[in-house]
Coordinates of C-alpha atoms in Angstrom, one line a residue:
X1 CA -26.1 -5.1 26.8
X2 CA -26.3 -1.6 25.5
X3 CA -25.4 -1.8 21.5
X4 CA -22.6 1.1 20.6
X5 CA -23.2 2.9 17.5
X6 CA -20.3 1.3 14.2
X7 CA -19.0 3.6 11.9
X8 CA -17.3 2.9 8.6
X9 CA -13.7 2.7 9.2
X10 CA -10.7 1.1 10.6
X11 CA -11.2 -0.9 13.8
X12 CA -8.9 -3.1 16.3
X13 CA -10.1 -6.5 17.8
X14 CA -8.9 -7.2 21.1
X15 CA -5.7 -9.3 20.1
X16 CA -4.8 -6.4 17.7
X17 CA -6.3 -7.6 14.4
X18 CA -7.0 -4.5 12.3
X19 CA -10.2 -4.8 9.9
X20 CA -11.6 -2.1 7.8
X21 CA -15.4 -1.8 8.7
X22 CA -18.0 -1.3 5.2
X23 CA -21.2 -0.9 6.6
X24 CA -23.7 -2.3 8.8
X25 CA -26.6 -4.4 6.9
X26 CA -30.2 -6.0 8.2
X27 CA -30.4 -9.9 8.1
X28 CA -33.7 -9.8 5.2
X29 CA -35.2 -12.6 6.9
X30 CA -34.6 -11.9 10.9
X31 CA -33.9 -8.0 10.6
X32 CA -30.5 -8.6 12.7
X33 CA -28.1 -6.2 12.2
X34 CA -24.8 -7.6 10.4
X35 CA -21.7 -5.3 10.2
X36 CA -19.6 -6.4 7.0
X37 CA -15.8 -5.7 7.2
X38 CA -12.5 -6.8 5.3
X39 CA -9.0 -7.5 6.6
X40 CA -7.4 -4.0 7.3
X41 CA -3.6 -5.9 7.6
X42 CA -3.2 -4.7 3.6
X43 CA -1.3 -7.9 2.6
X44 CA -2.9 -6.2 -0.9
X45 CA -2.9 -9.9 -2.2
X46 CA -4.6 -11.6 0.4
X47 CA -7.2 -8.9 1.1
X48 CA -10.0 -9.5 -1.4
X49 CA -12.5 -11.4 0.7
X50 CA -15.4 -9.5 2.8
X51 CA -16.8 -11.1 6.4
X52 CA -19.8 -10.7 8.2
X53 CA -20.1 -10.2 11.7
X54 CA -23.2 -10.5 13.9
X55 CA -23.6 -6.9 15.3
X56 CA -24.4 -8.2 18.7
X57 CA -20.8 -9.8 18.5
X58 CA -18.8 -6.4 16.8
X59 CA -20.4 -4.7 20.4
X60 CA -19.9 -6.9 23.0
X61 CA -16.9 -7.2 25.2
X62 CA -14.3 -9.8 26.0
X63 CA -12.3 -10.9 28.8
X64 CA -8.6 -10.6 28.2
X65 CA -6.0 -11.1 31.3
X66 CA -8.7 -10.7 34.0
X67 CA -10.3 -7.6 32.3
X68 CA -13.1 -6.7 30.2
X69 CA -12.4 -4.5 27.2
X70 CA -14.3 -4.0 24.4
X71 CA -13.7 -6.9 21.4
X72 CA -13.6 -4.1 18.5
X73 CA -12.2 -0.6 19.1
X74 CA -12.9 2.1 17.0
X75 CA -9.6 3.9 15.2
X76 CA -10.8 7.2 15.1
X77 CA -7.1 8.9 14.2
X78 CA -6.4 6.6 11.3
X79 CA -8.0 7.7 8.1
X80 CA -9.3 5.8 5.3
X81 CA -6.6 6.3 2.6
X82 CA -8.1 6.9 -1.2
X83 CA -7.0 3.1 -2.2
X84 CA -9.3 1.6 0.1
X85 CA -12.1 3.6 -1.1
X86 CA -11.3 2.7 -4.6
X87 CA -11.1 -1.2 -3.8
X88 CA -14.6 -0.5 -1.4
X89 CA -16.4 1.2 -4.0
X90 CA -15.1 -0.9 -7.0
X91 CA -16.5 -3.9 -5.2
X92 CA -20.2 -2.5 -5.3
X93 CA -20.2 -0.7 -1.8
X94 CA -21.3 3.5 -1.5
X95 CA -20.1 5.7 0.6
X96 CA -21.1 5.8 4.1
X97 CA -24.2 8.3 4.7
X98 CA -23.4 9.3 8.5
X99 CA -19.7 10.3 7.9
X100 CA -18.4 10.6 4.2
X101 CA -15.2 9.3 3.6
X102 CA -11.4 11.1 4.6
X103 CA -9.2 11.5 1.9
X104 CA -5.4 11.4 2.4
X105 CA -3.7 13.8 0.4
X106 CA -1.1 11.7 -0.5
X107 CA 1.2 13.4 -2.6
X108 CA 2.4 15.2 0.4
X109 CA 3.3 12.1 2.9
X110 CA 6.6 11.7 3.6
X111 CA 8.4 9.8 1.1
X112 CA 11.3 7.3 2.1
X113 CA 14.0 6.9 -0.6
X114 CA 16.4 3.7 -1.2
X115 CA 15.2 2.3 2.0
X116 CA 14.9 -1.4 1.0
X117 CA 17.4 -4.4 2.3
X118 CA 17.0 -6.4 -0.7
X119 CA 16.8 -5.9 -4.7
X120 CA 13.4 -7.7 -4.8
X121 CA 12.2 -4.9 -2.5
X122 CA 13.7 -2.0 -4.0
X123 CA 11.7 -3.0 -7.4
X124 CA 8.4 -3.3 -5.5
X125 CA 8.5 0.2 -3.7
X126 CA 9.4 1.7 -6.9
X127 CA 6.5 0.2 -8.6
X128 CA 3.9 0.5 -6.2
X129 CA 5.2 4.1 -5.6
X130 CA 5.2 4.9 -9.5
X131 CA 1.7 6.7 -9.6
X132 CA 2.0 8.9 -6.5
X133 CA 5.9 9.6 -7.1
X134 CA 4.8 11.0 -10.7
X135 CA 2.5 13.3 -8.5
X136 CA 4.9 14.0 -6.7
X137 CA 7.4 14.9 -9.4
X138 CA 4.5 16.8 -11.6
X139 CA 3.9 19.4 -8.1
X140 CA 7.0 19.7 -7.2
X141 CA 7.9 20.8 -11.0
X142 CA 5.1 23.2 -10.8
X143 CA 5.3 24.8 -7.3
X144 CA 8.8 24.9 -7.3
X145 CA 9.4 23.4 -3.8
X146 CA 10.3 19.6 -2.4
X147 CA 6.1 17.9 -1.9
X148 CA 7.0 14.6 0.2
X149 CA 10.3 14.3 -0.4
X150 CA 12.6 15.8 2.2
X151 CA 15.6 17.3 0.3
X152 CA 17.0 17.6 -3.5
X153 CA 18.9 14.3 -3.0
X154 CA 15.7 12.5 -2.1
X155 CA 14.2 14.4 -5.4
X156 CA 16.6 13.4 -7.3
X157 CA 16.9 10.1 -6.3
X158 CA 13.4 9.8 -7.2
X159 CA 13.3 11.2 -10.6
X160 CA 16.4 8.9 -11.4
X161 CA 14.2 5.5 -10.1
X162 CA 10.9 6.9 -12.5
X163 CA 13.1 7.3 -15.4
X164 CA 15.2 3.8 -15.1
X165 CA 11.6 2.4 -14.4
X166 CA 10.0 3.9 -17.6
X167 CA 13.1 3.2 -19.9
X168 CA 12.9 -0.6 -18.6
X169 CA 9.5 -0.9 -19.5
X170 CA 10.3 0.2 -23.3
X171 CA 13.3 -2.3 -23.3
X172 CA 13.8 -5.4 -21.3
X173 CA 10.9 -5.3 -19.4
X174 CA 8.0 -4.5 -22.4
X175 CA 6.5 -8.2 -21.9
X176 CA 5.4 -6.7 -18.7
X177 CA 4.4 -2.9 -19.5
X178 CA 0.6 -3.8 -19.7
X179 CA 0.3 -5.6 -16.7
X180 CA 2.6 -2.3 -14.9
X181 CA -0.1 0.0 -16.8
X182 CA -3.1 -1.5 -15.1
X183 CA -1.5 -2.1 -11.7
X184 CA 0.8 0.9 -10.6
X185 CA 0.3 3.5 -13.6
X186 CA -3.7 3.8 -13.5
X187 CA -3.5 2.0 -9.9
X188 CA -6.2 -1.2 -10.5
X189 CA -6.2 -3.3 -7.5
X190 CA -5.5 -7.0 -8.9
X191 CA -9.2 -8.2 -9.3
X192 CA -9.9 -5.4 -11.2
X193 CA -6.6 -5.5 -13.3
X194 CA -7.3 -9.3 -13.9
X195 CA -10.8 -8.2 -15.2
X196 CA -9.0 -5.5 -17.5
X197 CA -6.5 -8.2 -19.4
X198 CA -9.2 -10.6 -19.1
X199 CA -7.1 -13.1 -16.8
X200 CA -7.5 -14.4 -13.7
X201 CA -6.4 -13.4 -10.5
X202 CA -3.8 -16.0 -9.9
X203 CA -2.4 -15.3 -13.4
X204 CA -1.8 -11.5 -12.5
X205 CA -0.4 -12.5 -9.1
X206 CA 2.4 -14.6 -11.2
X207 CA 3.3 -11.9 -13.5
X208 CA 3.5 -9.7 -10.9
X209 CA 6.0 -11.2 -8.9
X210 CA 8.3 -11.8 -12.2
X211 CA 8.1 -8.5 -12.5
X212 CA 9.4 -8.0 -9.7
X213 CA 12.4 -10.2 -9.9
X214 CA 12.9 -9.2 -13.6
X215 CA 13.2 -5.5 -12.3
X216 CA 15.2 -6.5 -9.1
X217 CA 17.5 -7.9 -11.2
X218 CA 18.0 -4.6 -13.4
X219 CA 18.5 -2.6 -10.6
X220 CA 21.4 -5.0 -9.5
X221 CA 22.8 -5.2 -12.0
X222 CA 22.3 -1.0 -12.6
X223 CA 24.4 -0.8 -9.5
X224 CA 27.3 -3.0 -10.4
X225 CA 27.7 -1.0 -13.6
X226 CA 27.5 2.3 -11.9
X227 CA 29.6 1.1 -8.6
X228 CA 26.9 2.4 -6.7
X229 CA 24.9 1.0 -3.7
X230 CA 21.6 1.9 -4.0
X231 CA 20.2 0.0 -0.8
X232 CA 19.5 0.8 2.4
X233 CA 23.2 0.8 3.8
X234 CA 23.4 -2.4 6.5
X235 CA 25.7 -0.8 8.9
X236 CA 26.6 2.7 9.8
X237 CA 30.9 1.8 9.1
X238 CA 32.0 1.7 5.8
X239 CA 34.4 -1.5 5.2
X240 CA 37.2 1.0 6.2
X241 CA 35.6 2.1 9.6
X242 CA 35.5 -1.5 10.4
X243 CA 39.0 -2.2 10.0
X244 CA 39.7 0.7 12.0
X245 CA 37.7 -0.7 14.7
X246 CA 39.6 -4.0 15.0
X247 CA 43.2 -2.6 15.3

């Protein structure tokens, strides 16, 4: 079996897993080749751990409905965003030497506003957007033109979500403004936040997800004060357009 070359980078396996591929190693006592990877699904919370994988294995193919297709394909139009470098490299691992890593310019990706179903979700995208929305915000400031947002009601929208955020974290949510500093202001992943406030991991998970609910719960209740939906509207008809419809 002729052994491909393996890149750093995002893969497929055959049933569609997606894993993030390190580097390639040599077994010290045998001289095998091992290629060690990590879960690419970015469950952030549940993507910690690091596998090894026999490189005889990573090239070989399998048979799937009759055929034979390769058991990892290589993703060659996905680029490795700057937060998995950060997680790679804070975890002891260099750059690759064959191909150095792609950053995304993130500032200038799209950005969807008010697009969650539920409360709970609303708070999480604003906090795990807070670092690159500020980017945003800072450009667009000083280039006088919309950078990944779409139109001045998107911008605005945005602006109004950092400044609720950063007046809640003065106020009702303090208890949790360390914790928000490590994690979505300076961006740690949640090992290396956990090392920062000298916790441990499950500790920061907790807090994390009362933040959440703490801030979900402002936002609500934001809305009800304001008599202003703030979701992602669940059908195209307004209460009125329904009626209409049933007559």
């Amino acid at each position: 079996m002729a052994l491909k070359r393996v890149f750093a980078g995002f893969y497929t396996r055959y049933d569609g897993k997606p894993i993030f591929v390190v580097r390639v190693l040599k077994d010290i006592d045998t001289g095998e080749s091992i290629v060690v990877c990590k879960d690419a699904s970015f469950s952030k919370e549940d993507n910690e751990h690091y596998y090894l994988i026999r490189y005889t294995s990573f090239c070989e193919q399998v048979e799937v409905d009759g055929v034979l297709r390769d058991k990892y394909v290589r993703q060659t139009r996905r680029e490795i965003d700057e937060g998995t470098v950060r997680e790679v490299y804070e975890d002891g691992f260099p750059e690759p030497k064959s191909k150095p890593f792609t950053y995304v310019d993130d500032e200038y990706a799209e950005r969807a506003i008010r697009c969650s179903r539920t409360y709970y979700e609303y708070a999480k995208d604003i906090c795990e957007n807070y670092r690159m929305d500020l980017r945003r915000y800072k450009l667009i400031r000083e280039r006088k033109q919309y950078i990944g947002v779409s139109n001045r009601e998107a911008y605005q929208a945005m602006c109004e979500d950092l400044a609720f955020a950063q007046q809640s974290l003065k106020t009702v949510l303090n208890d949790y403004a360390n914790l928000f500093r490590k994690r979505f202001s300076e961006g740690l992943s949640i090992r290396k936040a956990a090392d920062a406030m000298q916790q441990n991991r499950g500790v920061i998970e907790r807090r994390q997800a009362a933040l959440y609910r703490a801030f979900a719960q402002l936002l609500q209740q934001r809305d009800e004060a304001d008599g202003v939906y703030r979701l992602m509207q669940k059908t195209e008809y307004n209460q009125r357009d329904i009626e209409d419809l049933l007559e």
